[in-house]
Amino acid sequence: MRLRAMIKPLGIAALSGSPSDVPTLASGSLLYLDGVSVSFDGFKALNDLSMIIKPGEMRSIIGPNGAGKTTMMDVITGKTRPDTGDVIYDGRVDLTSKDEATIANLGIGRKFQKPTVFESHTVWDNIFLALKQDRRVFPVLFGLERQTERARIQEILETTRLSDLGSRPAGSLSHGQKQWLEIGMLLAQDPQLLLIDEPAAGMTDAETEETAVLLKDIAKTRSVIVVEHDMDFIRALDVRVTVLHEGSVLAEGTLDQVSANPRVVEVYLGR
Ligand code: ADP
Ligand code: MG
């Protein structure tokens, strides 16, 4: 249900109806989706989707194939424009009027499923190159501040468990380590919100466990939305879970709460 539709019955007249109510409702949120719908040839990939992510919050998104998880990320990052609905970033920025580059510059980073690191470059250089694209640091970096730059690269390598592998070519890393490196490259952009699509896919059990710890570390300083099918991984994250189904929210709560929901079992977990 649309958030505004929920508030109207409460009789908060000032909030209903006018366009100016959107920032009011979105204030204090990092990401606010309300009534978002996207159709492909008449098929609703997103159907009246509403969700709020708070600053510093990590959220897991689960749900069957075709539920709209990737489309939701496409809408947030400006790859796909919603037919209807509000997408508000940081309580005030209307993302539906922005293009992908602008949205990335606003501080929203996205990691796709397949790692896209520069295989022949070292791990260190991959982070270094990503840092060069940092919108804030770039002017300062011109021949200056090399210490700061090195410290940031080292810090990112520590966060992504790659400190000992800085001089290795990225192509020699395991699949899991490449995923971590790509997360590191995103961290170099210093995003406020990180969207991560199925990070544990193809990882060993040990890598999957480490990825959960790593993401929890990252979520100490920024918001993270993570889509994943691996329930052990979701359990290890220990965060609020949103279940998508047919383009809208079917259930939301702790993993135990949504796992106990018969509808969730029926459409997803019981399969
Ligand atoms: P999920 O990531 O949850 O598996 P998606 O967001 O990828 O789901 O897809 C939701 C639905 O929208 C699916 O039925 C998919 O086939 C459809 N869809 C997604 N993108 C497109 C597109 N560009 N054109 C047509 N249909 C699409
Ligand atoms: Mg998907």
mmCIF file of C-alpha atoms and ligand atoms in Angstrom:
data_model
loop_
_atom_site.group_PDB
_atom_site.id
_atom_site.type_symbol
_atom_site.label_atom_id
_atom_site.label_comp_id
_atom_site.label_asym_id
_atom_site.label_seq_id
_atom_site.Cartn_x
_atom_site.Cartn_y
_atom_site.Cartn_z
ATOM 1 C CA MET A 1 0.000 0.000 0.000
ATOM 2 C CA ARG A 2 1.189 3.495 -0.672
ATOM 3 C CA LEU A 3 2.614 5.204 2.364
ATOM 4 C CA ARG A 4 0.652 8.344 1.667
ATOM 5 C CA ALA A 5 -2.520 6.323 1.388
ATOM 6 C CA MET A 6 -1.769 4.909 4.834
ATOM 7 C CA ILE A 7 -1.342 8.328 6.367
ATOM 8 C CA LYS A 8 -4.480 9.878 4.953
ATOM 9 C CA PRO A 9 -6.839 7.839 7.136
ATOM 10 C CA LEU A 10 -4.984 9.181 10.162
ATOM 11 C CA GLY A 11 -6.365 12.564 9.278
ATOM 12 C CA ILE A 12 -3.069 14.319 8.790
ATOM 13 C CA ALA A 13 -4.578 16.657 6.252
ATOM 14 C CA ALA A 14 -1.456 18.682 5.708
ATOM 15 C CA LEU A 15 0.404 15.627 4.487
ATOM 16 C CA SER A 16 -2.057 14.377 1.932
ATOM 17 C CA GLY A 17 -2.435 15.342 -1.653
ATOM 18 C CA SER A 18 0.026 18.083 -2.443
ATOM 19 C CA PRO A 19 3.410 17.324 -4.038
ATOM 20 C CA SER A 20 5.143 19.013 -1.119
ATOM 21 C CA ASP A 21 4.130 16.165 1.190
ATOM 22 C CA VAL A 22 6.701 13.811 -0.347
ATOM 23 C CA PRO A 23 9.789 15.391 1.226
ATOM 24 C CA THR A 24 7.916 15.571 4.527
ATOM 25 C CA LEU A 25 7.235 11.847 4.547
ATOM 26 C CA ALA A 26 10.657 11.020 3.191
ATOM 27 C CA SER A 27 12.518 13.207 5.702
ATOM 28 C CA GLY A 28 14.911 11.263 7.882
ATOM 29 C CA SER A 29 15.099 8.409 5.358
ATOM 30 C CA LEU A 30 18.037 7.673 3.114
ATOM 31 C CA LEU A 31 15.856 6.017 0.513
ATOM 32 C CA TYR A 32 12.105 6.321 0.166
ATOM 33 C CA LEU A 33 10.111 4.397 -2.417
ATOM 34 C CA ASP A 34 6.381 4.960 -2.547
ATOM 35 C CA GLY A 35 3.903 3.438 -4.975
ATOM 36 C CA VAL A 36 6.575 2.603 -7.540
ATOM 37 C CA SER A 37 5.376 0.716 -10.610
ATOM 38 C CA VAL A 38 7.266 -0.363 -13.718
ATOM 39 C CA SER A 39 5.664 -2.129 -16.686
ATOM 40 C CA PHE A 40 7.339 -4.018 -19.512
ATOM 41 C CA ASP A 41 4.863 -4.538 -22.356
ATOM 42 C CA GLY A 42 1.958 -4.450 -19.925
ATOM 43 C CA PHE A 43 3.629 -6.793 -17.414
ATOM 44 C CA LYS A 44 4.165 -5.151 -14.032
ATOM 45 C CA ALA A 45 7.724 -5.923 -12.910
ATOM 46 C CA LEU A 46 7.156 -3.529 -9.985
ATOM 47 C CA ASN A 47 3.636 -3.068 -8.727
ATOM 48 C CA ASP A 48 2.997 -0.319 -6.191
ATOM 49 C CA LEU A 49 6.279 -0.951 -4.363
ATOM 50 C CA SER A 50 6.898 1.033 -1.179
ATOM 51 C CA MET A 51 9.921 0.833 1.095
ATOM 52 C CA ILE A 52 11.980 3.020 3.422
ATOM 53 C CA ILE A 53 15.697 2.584 4.150
ATOM 54 C CA LYS A 54 17.146 4.575 7.040
ATOM 55 C CA PRO A 55 20.608 6.168 7.062
ATOM 56 C CA GLY A 56 23.155 3.546 8.109
ATOM 57 C CA GLU A 57 20.690 0.679 7.733
ATOM 58 C CA MET A 58 21.515 -2.616 6.036
ATOM 59 C CA ARG A 59 18.535 -4.384 4.455
ATOM 60 C CA SER A 60 18.253 -7.776 2.800
ATOM 61 C CA ILE A 61 15.893 -8.213 -0.121
ATOM 62 C CA ILE A 62 14.750 -11.738 -0.875
ATOM 63 C CA GLY A 63 12.061 -13.238 -3.075
ATOM 64 C CA PRO A 64 11.537 -15.642 -5.986
ATOM 65 C CA ASN A 65 13.042 -15.134 -9.427
ATOM 66 C CA GLY A 66 11.091 -12.490 -11.294
ATOM 67 C CA ALA A 67 9.913 -10.791 -8.067
ATOM 68 C CA GLY A 68 11.368 -7.472 -9.220
ATOM 69 C CA LYS A 69 14.524 -7.275 -7.101
ATOM 70 C CA THR A 70 16.839 -6.296 -9.939
ATOM 71 C CA THR A 71 14.236 -3.958 -11.429
ATOM 72 C CA MET A 72 14.020 -2.209 -8.056
ATOM 73 C CA MET A 73 17.780 -1.610 -8.186
ATOM 74 C CA ASP A 74 17.439 -0.424 -11.796
ATOM 75 C CA VAL A 75 14.888 2.154 -10.667
ATOM 76 C CA ILE A 76 16.990 3.378 -7.730
ATOM 77 C CA THR A 77 20.075 3.786 -9.931
ATOM 78 C CA GLY A 78 18.231 5.511 -12.780
ATOM 79 C CA LYS A 79 18.652 2.700 -15.299
ATOM 80 C CA THR A 80 14.877 2.274 -15.480
ATOM 81 C CA ARG A 81 12.311 5.021 -15.030
ATOM 82 C CA PRO A 82 9.214 4.109 -13.036
ATOM 83 C CA ASP A 83 5.817 4.658 -14.687
ATOM 84 C CA THR A 84 4.482 5.987 -11.400
ATOM 85 C CA GLY A 85 5.647 6.479 -7.821
ATOM 86 C CA ASP A 86 8.157 8.434 -5.798
ATOM 87 C CA VAL A 87 11.829 7.577 -5.376
ATOM 88 C CA ILE A 88 13.409 10.025 -2.930
ATOM 89 C CA TYR A 89 17.059 9.925 -1.829
ATOM 90 C CA ASP A 90 18.338 11.505 1.364
ATOM 91 C CA GLY A 91 14.906 12.813 2.246
ATOM 92 C CA ARG A 92 14.750 15.357 -0.577
ATOM 93 C CA VAL A 93 16.307 14.338 -3.914
ATOM 94 C CA ASP A 94 13.820 13.054 -6.509
ATOM 95 C CA LEU A 95 15.760 10.267 -8.247
ATOM 96 C CA THR A 96 13.150 9.748 -10.961
ATOM 97 C CA SER A 97 14.318 12.959 -12.636
ATOM 98 C CA LYS A 98 18.036 12.042 -12.557
ATOM 99 C CA ASP A 99 20.220 10.022 -14.932
ATOM 100 C CA GLU A 100 22.534 7.165 -13.916
ATOM 101 C CA ALA A 101 25.731 9.242 -13.746
ATOM 102 C CA THR A 102 24.076 11.903 -11.600
ATOM 103 C CA ILE A 103 22.676 9.287 -9.234
ATOM 104 C CA ALA A 104 26.100 7.639 -8.887
ATOM 105 C CA ASN A 105 27.568 11.053 -8.083
ATOM 106 C CA LEU A 106 24.912 11.600 -5.441
ATOM 107 C CA GLY A 107 26.463 8.665 -3.580
ATOM 108 C CA ILE A 108 24.605 5.548 -4.710
ATOM 109 C CA GLY A 109 26.943 2.704 -5.727
ATOM 110 C CA ARG A 110 25.860 -0.533 -7.343
ATOM 111 C CA LYS A 111 27.560 -3.870 -7.544
ATOM 112 C CA PHE A 112 26.301 -6.168 -10.275
ATOM 113 C CA GLN A 113 26.439 -9.956 -9.978
ATOM 114 C CA LYS A 114 29.405 -10.519 -12.254
ATOM 115 C CA PRO A 115 32.692 -9.009 -11.039
ATOM 116 C CA THR A 116 34.169 -6.547 -13.523
ATOM 117 C CA VAL A 117 37.665 -5.927 -12.196
ATOM 118 C CA PHE A 118 40.665 -5.107 -14.402
ATOM 119 C CA GLU A 119 42.215 -8.577 -14.460
ATOM 120 C CA SER A 120 45.709 -7.620 -15.641
ATOM 121 C CA HIS A 121 46.084 -4.783 -13.136
ATOM 122 C CA THR A 122 47.132 -5.413 -9.554
ATOM 123 C CA VAL A 123 44.590 -5.410 -6.761
ATOM 124 C CA TRP A 124 46.135 -2.167 -5.494
ATOM 125 C CA ASP A 125 45.837 -0.485 -8.906
ATOM 126 C CA ASN A 126 42.218 -1.519 -9.256
ATOM 127 C CA ILE A 127 41.412 0.396 -6.073
ATOM 128 C CA PHE A 128 43.737 3.231 -7.109
ATOM 129 C CA LEU A 129 41.938 3.622 -10.453
ATOM 130 C CA ALA A 130 38.549 3.573 -8.741
ATOM 131 C CA LEU A 131 39.775 6.222 -6.298
ATOM 132 C CA LYS A 132 40.737 8.454 -9.194
ATOM 133 C CA GLN A 133 37.071 8.617 -10.080
ATOM 134 C CA ASP A 134 36.097 9.767 -6.620
ATOM 135 C CA ARG A 135 34.212 12.961 -7.241
ATOM 136 C CA ARG A 136 35.380 14.579 -4.006
ATOM 137 C CA VAL A 137 39.026 13.586 -3.850
ATOM 138 C CA PHE A 138 39.987 14.036 -7.481
ATOM 139 C CA PRO A 139 40.937 17.734 -7.434
ATOM 140 C CA VAL A 140 43.027 17.274 -4.304
ATOM 141 C CA LEU A 141 44.836 14.281 -5.717
ATOM 142 C CA PHE A 142 46.649 15.994 -8.556
ATOM 143 C CA GLY A 143 50.212 15.180 -7.497
ATOM 144 C CA LEU A 144 49.377 15.990 -3.899
ATOM 145 C CA GLU A 145 48.089 14.101 -0.918
ATOM 146 C CA ARG A 146 49.763 10.847 -1.880
ATOM 147 C CA GLN A 147 49.881 9.807 1.749
ATOM 148 C CA THR A 148 46.144 10.241 2.119
ATOM 149 C CA GLU A 149 45.610 8.333 -1.075
ATOM 150 C CA ARG A 150 47.788 5.400 0.065
ATOM 151 C CA ALA A 151 46.082 5.341 3.440
ATOM 152 C CA ARG A 152 42.676 5.163 1.818
ATOM 153 C CA ILE A 153 43.716 2.336 -0.488
ATOM 154 C CA GLN A 154 45.158 0.430 2.473
ATOM 155 C CA GLU A 155 42.012 0.984 4.489
ATOM 156 C CA ILE A 156 39.817 -0.277 1.655
ATOM 157 C CA LEU A 157 42.041 -3.340 1.177
ATOM 158 C CA GLU A 158 41.751 -4.091 4.893
ATOM 159 C CA THR A 159 37.968 -3.777 4.814
ATOM 160 C CA THR A 160 37.765 -6.093 1.810
ATOM 161 C CA ARG A 161 40.198 -8.680 3.252
ATOM 162 C CA LEU A 162 42.734 -8.064 0.488
ATOM 163 C CA SER A 163 45.619 -6.398 2.379
ATOM 164 C CA ASP A 164 48.055 -9.224 1.645
ATOM 165 C CA LEU A 165 47.135 -9.415 -2.025
ATOM 166 C CA GLY A 166 47.727 -5.808 -3.137
ATOM 167 C CA SER A 167 50.531 -6.654 -5.559
ATOM 168 C CA ARG A 168 48.793 -9.630 -7.138
ATOM 169 C CA PRO A 169 47.101 -9.294 -10.535
ATOM 170 C CA ALA A 170 43.341 -9.141 -9.994
ATOM 171 C CA GLY A 171 42.964 -11.975 -12.507
ATOM 172 C CA SER A 172 44.718 -14.355 -10.107
ATOM 173 C CA LEU A 173 42.154 -13.858 -7.317
ATOM 174 C CA SER A 174 39.477 -16.403 -6.457
ATOM 175 C CA HIS A 175 35.913 -15.626 -7.514
ATOM 176 C CA GLY A 176 35.053 -14.511 -3.979
ATOM 177 C CA GLN A 177 38.106 -12.270 -3.714
ATOM 178 C CA LYS A 178 37.199 -10.637 -7.034
ATOM 179 C CA GLN A 179 33.764 -9.878 -5.622
ATOM 180 C CA TRP A 180 35.421 -8.279 -2.580
ATOM 181 C CA LEU A 181 37.740 -6.284 -4.820
ATOM 182 C CA GLU A 182 34.794 -4.932 -6.737
ATOM 183 C CA ILE A 183 33.114 -3.968 -3.479
ATOM 184 C CA GLY A 184 36.391 -2.185 -2.624
ATOM 185 C CA MET A 185 36.276 -0.322 -5.930
ATOM 186 C CA LEU A 186 32.791 0.855 -5.039
ATOM 187 C CA LEU A 187 33.964 1.930 -1.574
ATOM 188 C CA ALA A 188 36.559 4.117 -3.264
ATOM 189 C CA GLN A 189 33.628 6.196 -4.524
ATOM 190 C CA ASP A 190 32.530 6.605 -0.891
ATOM 191 C CA PRO A 191 28.841 5.832 -1.509
ATOM 192 C CA GLN A 192 26.219 6.585 1.128
ATOM 193 C CA LEU A 193 24.106 3.745 -0.214
ATOM 194 C CA LEU A 194 25.486 0.513 -1.646
ATOM 195 C CA LEU A 195 23.298 -1.842 -3.700
ATOM 196 C CA ILE A 196 24.641 -5.370 -3.971
ATOM 197 C CA ASP A 197 23.049 -8.078 -6.132
ATOM 198 C CA GLU A 198 23.704 -11.686 -5.036
ATOM 199 C CA PRO A 199 27.244 -11.315 -3.657
ATOM 200 C CA ALA A 200 27.444 -14.886 -2.347
ATOM 201 C CA ALA A 201 26.560 -16.544 -5.662
ATOM 202 C CA GLY A 202 29.405 -18.884 -6.652
ATOM 203 C CA MET A 203 31.335 -18.328 -3.418
ATOM 204 C CA THR A 204 32.702 -21.068 -1.185
ATOM 205 C CA ASP A 205 31.068 -21.447 2.238
ATOM 206 C CA ALA A 206 34.062 -19.792 3.886
ATOM 207 C CA GLU A 207 33.929 -16.854 1.444
ATOM 208 C CA THR A 208 30.172 -16.517 1.980
ATOM 209 C CA GLU A 209 30.646 -16.329 5.747
ATOM 210 C CA GLU A 210 33.436 -13.777 5.391
ATOM 211 C CA THR A 211 31.303 -11.700 3.000
ATOM 212 C CA ALA A 212 28.584 -11.390 5.636
ATOM 213 C CA VAL A 213 31.112 -10.086 8.185
ATOM 214 C CA LEU A 214 32.630 -7.769 5.588
ATOM 215 C CA LEU A 215 29.251 -6.269 4.671
ATOM 216 C CA LYS A 216 28.409 -5.761 8.337
ATOM 217 C CA ASP A 217 31.669 -3.812 8.677
ATOM 218 C CA ILE A 218 30.773 -1.685 5.665
ATOM 219 C CA ALA A 219 27.284 -1.047 7.002
ATOM 220 C CA LYS A 220 28.782 0.625 10.085
ATOM 221 C CA THR A 221 29.397 3.728 7.982
ATOM 222 C CA ARG A 222 26.805 3.581 5.166
ATOM 223 C CA SER A 223 23.520 2.014 4.109
ATOM 224 C CA VAL A 224 23.543 -1.280 2.228
ATOM 225 C CA ILE A 225 20.795 -3.055 0.301
ATOM 226 C CA VAL A 226 21.716 -6.645 -0.451
ATOM 227 C CA VAL A 227 19.789 -9.073 -2.645
ATOM 228 C CA GLU A 228 20.639 -12.700 -1.941
ATOM 229 C CA HIS A 229 19.141 -16.198 -2.145
ATOM 230 C CA ASP A 230 21.509 -17.879 0.318
ATOM 231 C CA MET A 231 19.510 -18.084 3.560
ATOM 232 C CA ASP A 232 22.568 -18.942 5.681
ATOM 233 C CA PHE A 233 24.123 -15.744 4.406
ATOM 234 C CA ILE A 234 20.974 -13.718 5.180
ATOM 235 C CA ARG A 235 20.892 -15.228 8.668
ATOM 236 C CA ALA A 236 24.540 -14.286 9.217
ATOM 237 C CA LEU A 237 23.799 -10.684 8.198
ATOM 238 C CA ASP A 238 21.178 -10.515 10.947
ATOM 239 C CA VAL A 239 19.313 -7.536 9.488
ATOM 240 C CA ARG A 240 15.773 -6.596 8.546
ATOM 241 C CA VAL A 241 14.483 -8.578 5.583
ATOM 242 C CA THR A 242 12.058 -7.457 2.875
ATOM 243 C CA VAL A 243 10.370 -10.167 0.811
ATOM 244 C CA LEU A 244 9.408 -9.090 -2.695
ATOM 245 C CA HIS A 245 6.792 -10.976 -4.683
ATOM 246 C CA GLU A 246 5.221 -9.969 -7.993
ATOM 247 C CA GLY A 247 6.698 -6.502 -7.778
ATOM 248 C CA SER A 248 5.613 -5.489 -4.301
ATOM 249 C CA VAL A 249 6.422 -6.124 -0.643
ATOM 250 C CA LEU A 250 4.963 -9.412 0.579
ATOM 251 C CA ALA A 251 6.479 -9.298 4.058
ATOM 252 C CA GLU A 252 9.026 -7.398 6.115
ATOM 253 C CA GLY A 253 10.721 -8.137 9.432
ATOM 254 C CA THR A 254 13.455 -10.294 10.918
ATOM 255 C CA LEU A 255 14.372 -13.445 9.002
ATOM 256 C CA ASP A 256 12.561 -15.499 11.653
ATOM 257 C CA GLN A 257 9.435 -13.361 11.300
ATOM 258 C CA VAL A 258 9.244 -13.544 7.511
ATOM 259 C CA SER A 259 10.173 -17.264 7.545
ATOM 260 C CA ALA A 260 7.149 -17.910 9.746
ATOM 261 C CA ASN A 261 4.832 -16.143 7.280
ATOM 262 C CA PRO A 262 2.802 -18.812 5.395
ATOM 263 C CA ARG A 263 2.626 -16.675 2.245
ATOM 264 C CA VAL A 264 6.422 -16.334 2.214
ATOM 265 C CA VAL A 265 6.800 -20.088 2.636
ATOM 266 C CA GLU A 266 4.296 -20.656 -0.156
ATOM 267 C CA VAL A 267 5.833 -18.364 -2.775
ATOM 268 C CA TYR A 268 9.502 -18.609 -1.859
ATOM 269 C CA LEU A 269 11.004 -20.477 1.064
ATOM 270 C CA GLY A 270 8.966 -23.652 0.702
ATOM 271 C CA ARG A 271 10.136 -24.243 -2.848
HETATM 272 P P1 ADP B 1 14.378 -10.597 -9.914
HETATM 273 O O1 ADP B 1 15.634 -9.812 -9.910
HETATM 274 O O2 ADP B 1 13.620 -10.516 -8.630
HETATM 275 O O3 ADP B 1 14.600 -12.018 -10.324
HETATM 276 P P2 ADP B 1 13.663 -8.910 -12.136
HETATM 277 O O4 ADP B 1 13.557 -7.545 -11.581
HETATM 278 O O5 ADP B 1 14.881 -9.245 -12.888
HETATM 279 O O6 ADP B 1 13.380 -9.986 -10.999
HETATM 280 O O7 ADP B 1 12.448 -9.159 -13.115
HETATM 281 C C1 ADP B 1 11.097 -8.920 -12.753
HETATM 282 C C2 ADP B 1 10.214 -9.251 -13.938
HETATM 283 O O8 ADP B 1 10.353 -8.257 -14.933
HETATM 284 C C3 ADP B 1 10.573 -10.575 -14.608
HETATM 285 O O9 ADP B 1 9.376 -11.209 -14.994
HETATM 286 C C4 ADP B 1 11.376 -10.157 -15.808
HETATM 287 O O10 ADP B 1 11.231 -11.099 -16.860
HETATM 288 C C5 ADP B 1 10.763 -8.823 -16.157
HETATM 289 N N1 ADP B 1 11.733 -7.908 -16.756
HETATM 290 C C6 ADP B 1 12.805 -7.380 -16.136
HETATM 291 N N2 ADP B 1 13.488 -6.550 -16.948
HETATM 292 C C7 ADP B 1 12.808 -6.562 -18.139
HETATM 293 C C8 ADP B 1 12.988 -5.906 -19.408
HETATM 294 N N3 ADP B 1 13.993 -5.050 -19.603
HETATM 295 N N4 ADP B 1 12.084 -6.165 -20.378
HETATM 296 C C9 ADP B 1 11.049 -6.995 -20.171
HETATM 297 N N5 ADP B 1 10.821 -7.631 -19.015
HETATM 298 C C10 ADP B 1 11.681 -7.422 -18.014
HETATM 299 MG MG MG B 2 17.652 -10.373 -10.190
#
